[in-house]
Coordinates of C-alpha atoms in Angstrom, one line a residue:
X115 CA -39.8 -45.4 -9.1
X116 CA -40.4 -46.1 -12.9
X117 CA -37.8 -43.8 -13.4
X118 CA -35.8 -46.4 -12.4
X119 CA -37.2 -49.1 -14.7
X120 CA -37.0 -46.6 -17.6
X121 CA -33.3 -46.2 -17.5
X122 CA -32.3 -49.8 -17.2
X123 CA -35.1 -51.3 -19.4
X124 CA -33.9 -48.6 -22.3
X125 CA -29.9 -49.5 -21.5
X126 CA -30.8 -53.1 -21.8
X127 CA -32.4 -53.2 -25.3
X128 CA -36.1 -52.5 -24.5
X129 CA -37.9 -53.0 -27.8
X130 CA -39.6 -50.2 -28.3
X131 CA -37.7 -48.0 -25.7
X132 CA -40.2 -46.8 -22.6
X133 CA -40.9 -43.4 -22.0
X134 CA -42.2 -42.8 -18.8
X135 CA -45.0 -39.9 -19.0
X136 CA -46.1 -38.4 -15.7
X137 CA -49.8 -37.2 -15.5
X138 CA -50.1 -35.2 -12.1
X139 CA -53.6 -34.6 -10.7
X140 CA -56.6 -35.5 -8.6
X141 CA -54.4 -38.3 -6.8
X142 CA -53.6 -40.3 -9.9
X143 CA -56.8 -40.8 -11.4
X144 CA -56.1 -37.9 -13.9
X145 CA -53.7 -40.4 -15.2
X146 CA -55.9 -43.2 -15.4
X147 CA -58.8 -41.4 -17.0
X148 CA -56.2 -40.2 -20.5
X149 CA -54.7 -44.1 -20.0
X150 CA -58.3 -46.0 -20.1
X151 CA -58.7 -43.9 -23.3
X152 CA -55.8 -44.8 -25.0
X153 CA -54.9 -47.3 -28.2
X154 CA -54.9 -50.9 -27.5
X155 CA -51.5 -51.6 -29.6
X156 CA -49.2 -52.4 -27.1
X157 CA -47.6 -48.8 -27.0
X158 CA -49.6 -47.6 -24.0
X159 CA -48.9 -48.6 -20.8
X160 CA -49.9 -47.4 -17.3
X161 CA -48.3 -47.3 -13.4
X162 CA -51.0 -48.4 -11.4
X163 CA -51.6 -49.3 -7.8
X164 CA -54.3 -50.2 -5.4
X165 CA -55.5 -46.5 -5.6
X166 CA -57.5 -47.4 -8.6
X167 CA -59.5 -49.9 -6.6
X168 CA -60.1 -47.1 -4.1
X169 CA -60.9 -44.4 -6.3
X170 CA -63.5 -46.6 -8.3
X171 CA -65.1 -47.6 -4.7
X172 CA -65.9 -43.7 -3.9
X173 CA -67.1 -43.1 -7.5
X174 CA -64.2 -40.4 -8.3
X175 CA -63.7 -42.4 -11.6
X176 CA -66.4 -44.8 -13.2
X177 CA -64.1 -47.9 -13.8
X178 CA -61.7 -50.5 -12.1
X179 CA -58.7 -52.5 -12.8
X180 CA -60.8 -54.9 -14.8
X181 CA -61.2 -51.9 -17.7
X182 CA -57.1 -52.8 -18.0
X183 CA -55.2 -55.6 -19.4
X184 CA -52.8 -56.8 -16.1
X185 CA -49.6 -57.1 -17.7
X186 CA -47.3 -57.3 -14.3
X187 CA -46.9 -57.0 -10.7
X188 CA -43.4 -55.3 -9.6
X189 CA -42.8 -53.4 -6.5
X190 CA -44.2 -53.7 -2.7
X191 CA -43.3 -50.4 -0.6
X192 CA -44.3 -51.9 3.1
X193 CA -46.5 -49.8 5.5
X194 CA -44.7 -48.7 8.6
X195 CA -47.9 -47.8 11.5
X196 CA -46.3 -44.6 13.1
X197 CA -46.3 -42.2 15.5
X198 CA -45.9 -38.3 16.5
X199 CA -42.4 -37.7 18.6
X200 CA -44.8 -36.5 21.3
X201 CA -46.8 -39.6 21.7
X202 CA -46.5 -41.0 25.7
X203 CA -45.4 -44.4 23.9
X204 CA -42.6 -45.2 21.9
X205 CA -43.6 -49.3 21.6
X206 CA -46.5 -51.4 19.7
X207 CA -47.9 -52.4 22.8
X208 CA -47.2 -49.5 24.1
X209 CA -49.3 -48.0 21.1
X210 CA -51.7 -50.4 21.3
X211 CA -52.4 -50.0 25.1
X212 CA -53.3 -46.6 24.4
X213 CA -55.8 -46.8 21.5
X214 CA -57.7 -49.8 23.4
X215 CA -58.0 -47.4 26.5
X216 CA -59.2 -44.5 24.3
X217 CA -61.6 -45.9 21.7
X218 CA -62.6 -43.2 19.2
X219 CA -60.2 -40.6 20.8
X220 CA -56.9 -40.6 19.0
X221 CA -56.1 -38.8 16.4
X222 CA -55.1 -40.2 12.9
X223 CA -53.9 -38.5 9.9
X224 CA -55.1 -40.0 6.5
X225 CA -56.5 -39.3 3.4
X226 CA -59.9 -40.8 3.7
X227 CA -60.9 -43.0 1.3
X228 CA -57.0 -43.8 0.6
X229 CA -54.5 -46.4 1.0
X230 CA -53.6 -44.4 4.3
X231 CA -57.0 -44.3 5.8
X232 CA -58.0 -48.0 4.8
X233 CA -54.8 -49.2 6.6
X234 CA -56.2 -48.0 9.5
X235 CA -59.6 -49.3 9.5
X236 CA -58.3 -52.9 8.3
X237 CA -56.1 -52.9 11.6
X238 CA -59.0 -51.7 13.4
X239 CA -60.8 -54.4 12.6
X240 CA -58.4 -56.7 13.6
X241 CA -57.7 -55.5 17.0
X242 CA -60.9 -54.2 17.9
X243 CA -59.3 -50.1 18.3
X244 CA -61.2 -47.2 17.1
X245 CA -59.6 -43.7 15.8
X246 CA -60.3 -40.0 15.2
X247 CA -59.4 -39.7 11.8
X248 CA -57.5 -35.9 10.5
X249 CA -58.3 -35.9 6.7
X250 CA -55.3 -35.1 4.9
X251 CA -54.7 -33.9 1.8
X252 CA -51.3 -33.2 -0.3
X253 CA -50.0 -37.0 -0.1
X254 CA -47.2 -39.0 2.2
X255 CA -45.3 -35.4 1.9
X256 CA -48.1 -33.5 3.8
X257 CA -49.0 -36.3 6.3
X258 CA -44.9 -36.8 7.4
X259 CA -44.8 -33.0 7.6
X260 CA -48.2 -33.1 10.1
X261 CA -47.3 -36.0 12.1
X262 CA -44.0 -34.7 12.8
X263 CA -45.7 -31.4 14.4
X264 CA -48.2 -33.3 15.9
X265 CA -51.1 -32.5 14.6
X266 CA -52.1 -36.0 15.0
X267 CA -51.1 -38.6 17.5
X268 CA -50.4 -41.6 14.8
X269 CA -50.3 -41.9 10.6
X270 CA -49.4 -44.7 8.3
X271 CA -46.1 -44.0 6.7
X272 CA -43.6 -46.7 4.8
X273 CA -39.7 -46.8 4.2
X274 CA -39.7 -45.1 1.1
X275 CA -41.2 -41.9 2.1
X276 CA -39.8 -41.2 5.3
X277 CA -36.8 -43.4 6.3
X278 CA -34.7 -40.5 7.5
X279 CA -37.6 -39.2 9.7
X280 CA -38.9 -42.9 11.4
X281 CA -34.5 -43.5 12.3
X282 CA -33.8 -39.6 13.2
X283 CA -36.7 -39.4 16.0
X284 CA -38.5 -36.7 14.2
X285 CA -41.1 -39.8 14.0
X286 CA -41.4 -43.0 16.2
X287 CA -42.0 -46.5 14.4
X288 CA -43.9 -49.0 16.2
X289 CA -44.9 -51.8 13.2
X290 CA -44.4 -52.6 9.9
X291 CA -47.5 -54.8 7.8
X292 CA -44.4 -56.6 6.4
X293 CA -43.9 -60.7 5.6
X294 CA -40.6 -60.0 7.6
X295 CA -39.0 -57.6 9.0
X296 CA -36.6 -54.7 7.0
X297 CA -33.5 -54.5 7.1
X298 CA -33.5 -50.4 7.7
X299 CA -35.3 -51.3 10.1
X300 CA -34.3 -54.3 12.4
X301 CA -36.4 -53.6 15.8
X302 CA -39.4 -52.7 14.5
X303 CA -41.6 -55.8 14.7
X304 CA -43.9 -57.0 12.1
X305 CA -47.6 -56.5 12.8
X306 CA -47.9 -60.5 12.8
X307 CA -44.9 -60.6 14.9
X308 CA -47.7 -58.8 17.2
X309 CA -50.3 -61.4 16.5
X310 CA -52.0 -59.0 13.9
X311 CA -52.4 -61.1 10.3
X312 CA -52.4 -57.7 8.4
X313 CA -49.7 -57.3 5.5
X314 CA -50.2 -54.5 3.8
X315 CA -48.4 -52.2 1.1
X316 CA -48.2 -49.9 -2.1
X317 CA -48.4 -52.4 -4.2
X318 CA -47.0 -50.8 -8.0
X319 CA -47.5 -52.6 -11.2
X320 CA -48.0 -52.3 -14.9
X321 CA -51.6 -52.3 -17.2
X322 CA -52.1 -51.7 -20.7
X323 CA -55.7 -50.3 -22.2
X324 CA -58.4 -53.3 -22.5
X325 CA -58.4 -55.4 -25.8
X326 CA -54.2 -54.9 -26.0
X327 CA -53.7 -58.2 -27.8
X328 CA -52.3 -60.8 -25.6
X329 CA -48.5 -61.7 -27.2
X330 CA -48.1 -57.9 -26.8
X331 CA -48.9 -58.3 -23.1
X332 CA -46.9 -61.4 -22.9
X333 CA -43.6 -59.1 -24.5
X334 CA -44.2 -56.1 -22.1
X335 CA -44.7 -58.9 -19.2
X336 CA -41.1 -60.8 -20.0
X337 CA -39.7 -56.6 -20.6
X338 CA -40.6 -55.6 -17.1
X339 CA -39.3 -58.6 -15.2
X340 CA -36.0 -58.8 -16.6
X341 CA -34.9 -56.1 -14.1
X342 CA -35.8 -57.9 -11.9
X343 CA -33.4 -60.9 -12.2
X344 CA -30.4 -57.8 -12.0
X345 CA -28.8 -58.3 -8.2
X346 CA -27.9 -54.5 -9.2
X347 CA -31.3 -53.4 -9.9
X348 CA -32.5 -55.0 -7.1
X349 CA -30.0 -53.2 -4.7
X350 CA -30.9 -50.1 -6.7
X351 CA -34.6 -50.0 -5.8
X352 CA -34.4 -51.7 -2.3
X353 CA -32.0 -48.8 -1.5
X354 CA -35.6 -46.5 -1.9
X355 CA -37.2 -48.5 0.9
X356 CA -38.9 -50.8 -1.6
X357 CA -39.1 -54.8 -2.8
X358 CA -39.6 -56.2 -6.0
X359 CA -42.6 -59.1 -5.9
X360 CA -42.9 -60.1 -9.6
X361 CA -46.3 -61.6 -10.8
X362 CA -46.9 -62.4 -14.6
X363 CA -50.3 -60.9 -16.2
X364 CA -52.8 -64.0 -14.7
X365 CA -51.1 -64.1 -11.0
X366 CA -51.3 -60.0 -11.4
X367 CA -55.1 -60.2 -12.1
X368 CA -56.0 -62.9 -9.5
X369 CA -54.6 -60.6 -7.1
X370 CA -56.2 -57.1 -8.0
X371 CA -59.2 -59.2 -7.5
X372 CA -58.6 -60.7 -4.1
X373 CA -57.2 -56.8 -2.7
X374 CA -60.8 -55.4 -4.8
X375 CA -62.9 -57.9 -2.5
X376 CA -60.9 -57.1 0.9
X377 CA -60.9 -53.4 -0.3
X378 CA -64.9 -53.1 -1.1
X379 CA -65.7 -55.8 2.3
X380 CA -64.2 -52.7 4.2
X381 CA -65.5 -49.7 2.0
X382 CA -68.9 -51.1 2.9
X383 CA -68.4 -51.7 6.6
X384 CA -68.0 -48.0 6.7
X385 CA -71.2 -46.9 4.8
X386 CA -73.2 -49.1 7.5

């Protein structure tokens, strides 16, 4: 995805170009431990999403978003609540129906302690429905490749990652935690649409390392929502089964805290 941002950013006069360096490992927070570490002079920059708030909650690293600078907010990749082919239902109320007559019975694939797995419990909440969780590990990749043989009844999966699958049948799509619907996918309702106030995504956006001085945030800011403005570029990444939602470095930071407080209200519900 900031692949895409690389090329046009470095085509359109980025000042100093971008070189996007990937950092695999231990679910991104290899990554964030070198990118925590680095020079504060406005020539480090880091990918970050609400994994870190996640990953800080179940101690796997020993800081947060607040040991970054926010410098802006760009993409929202939607999740889509979905289901194996086999399942009896093919509907959200059909769906739902099910789970409310068997609490604590079905089965749901998720990385516990991840964006997939919190999904779930937040919608729980909300609709009173209880779940079987499958731990999961290898990513969207290895979950789609489960649900599909039904290894589990239901996963959270989005656009991006498994478009062909969720319109081919190979999986069944019963609710996006959209604003609105998508366009990809016209009949599935939104989870409000259902009476369920849950909008939820991978929200992806930009940091720099703590003490980066504040007009070199304010260039990088302006840099990375230029794109943005582009009705190409915007085709371009909607075309992955993503949106573009710019926020500026404050409006980035008021939000991490809000999705930290929803995130940690439901980390601790589950330690009880």
């Amino acid at each position: 995805m900031f692949g895409l941002f690389e090329k046009y950013m470095n085509a359109n006069g980025a000042s100093p170009k971008i070189k996007v360096v990937t950092i695999p490992g231990q679910g991104g927070n290899k990554g964030a431990k070198v990118a925590v570490k680095e020079k504060a002079d406005g020539c480090s920059l880091f990918a970050i999403h609400q994994s870190a708030i996640i990953s800080h909650l179940a101690k796997r690293v020993n800081f947060n978003y607040t040991a970054f600078e926010t410098v802006a907010h760009l993409t929202v990749t939607p999740s889509i609540l979905s289901g194996s082919p086999k399942v009896p239902y093919s509907s959200y109320d059909g769906m739902l129906k099910h789970l409310k007559a068997n609490p604590g019975k079905v089965k749901v694939g998720a990385a516990l302690g991840a964006t997939s797995h919190f999904i779930w419990l937040i919608f729980g909440e909300k609709t009173g429905t209880s779940f079987s969780f499958v731990p999961v590990q290898g990513g969207t990749g290895k979950r789609k490749q489960l649900l599909m043989n039904n290894t589990f009844s239901l996963a959270e999966m989005n656009e991006a990652a498994a478009a062909k699958q969720l319109k081919s049948g190979l999986m069944k799509p019963f609710a996006i935690a959209a604003v609105k619907r998508s366009p990809a996918f016209p009949n599935v309702p939104t989870l409000r649409e259902k009476g369920v106030d849950l909008v939820y995504a991978l929200n992806r956006g930009i940091v720099a390392p703590k003490g980066t001085p504040k007009d070199k945030i304010a260039h990088w800011a302006a840099a990375f929502g230029k794109p943005l403005k582009d009705p190409a570029f915007v085709k371009q990444i909607a075309a992955k089964g993503t949106g573009l939602q710019y926020m500026g470095p404050d409006a980035y930071k008021k939000w991490f805290a809000a999705q930290t407080a929803l995130f940690t209200r439901v980390h601790n519900s589950i330690r009880k």
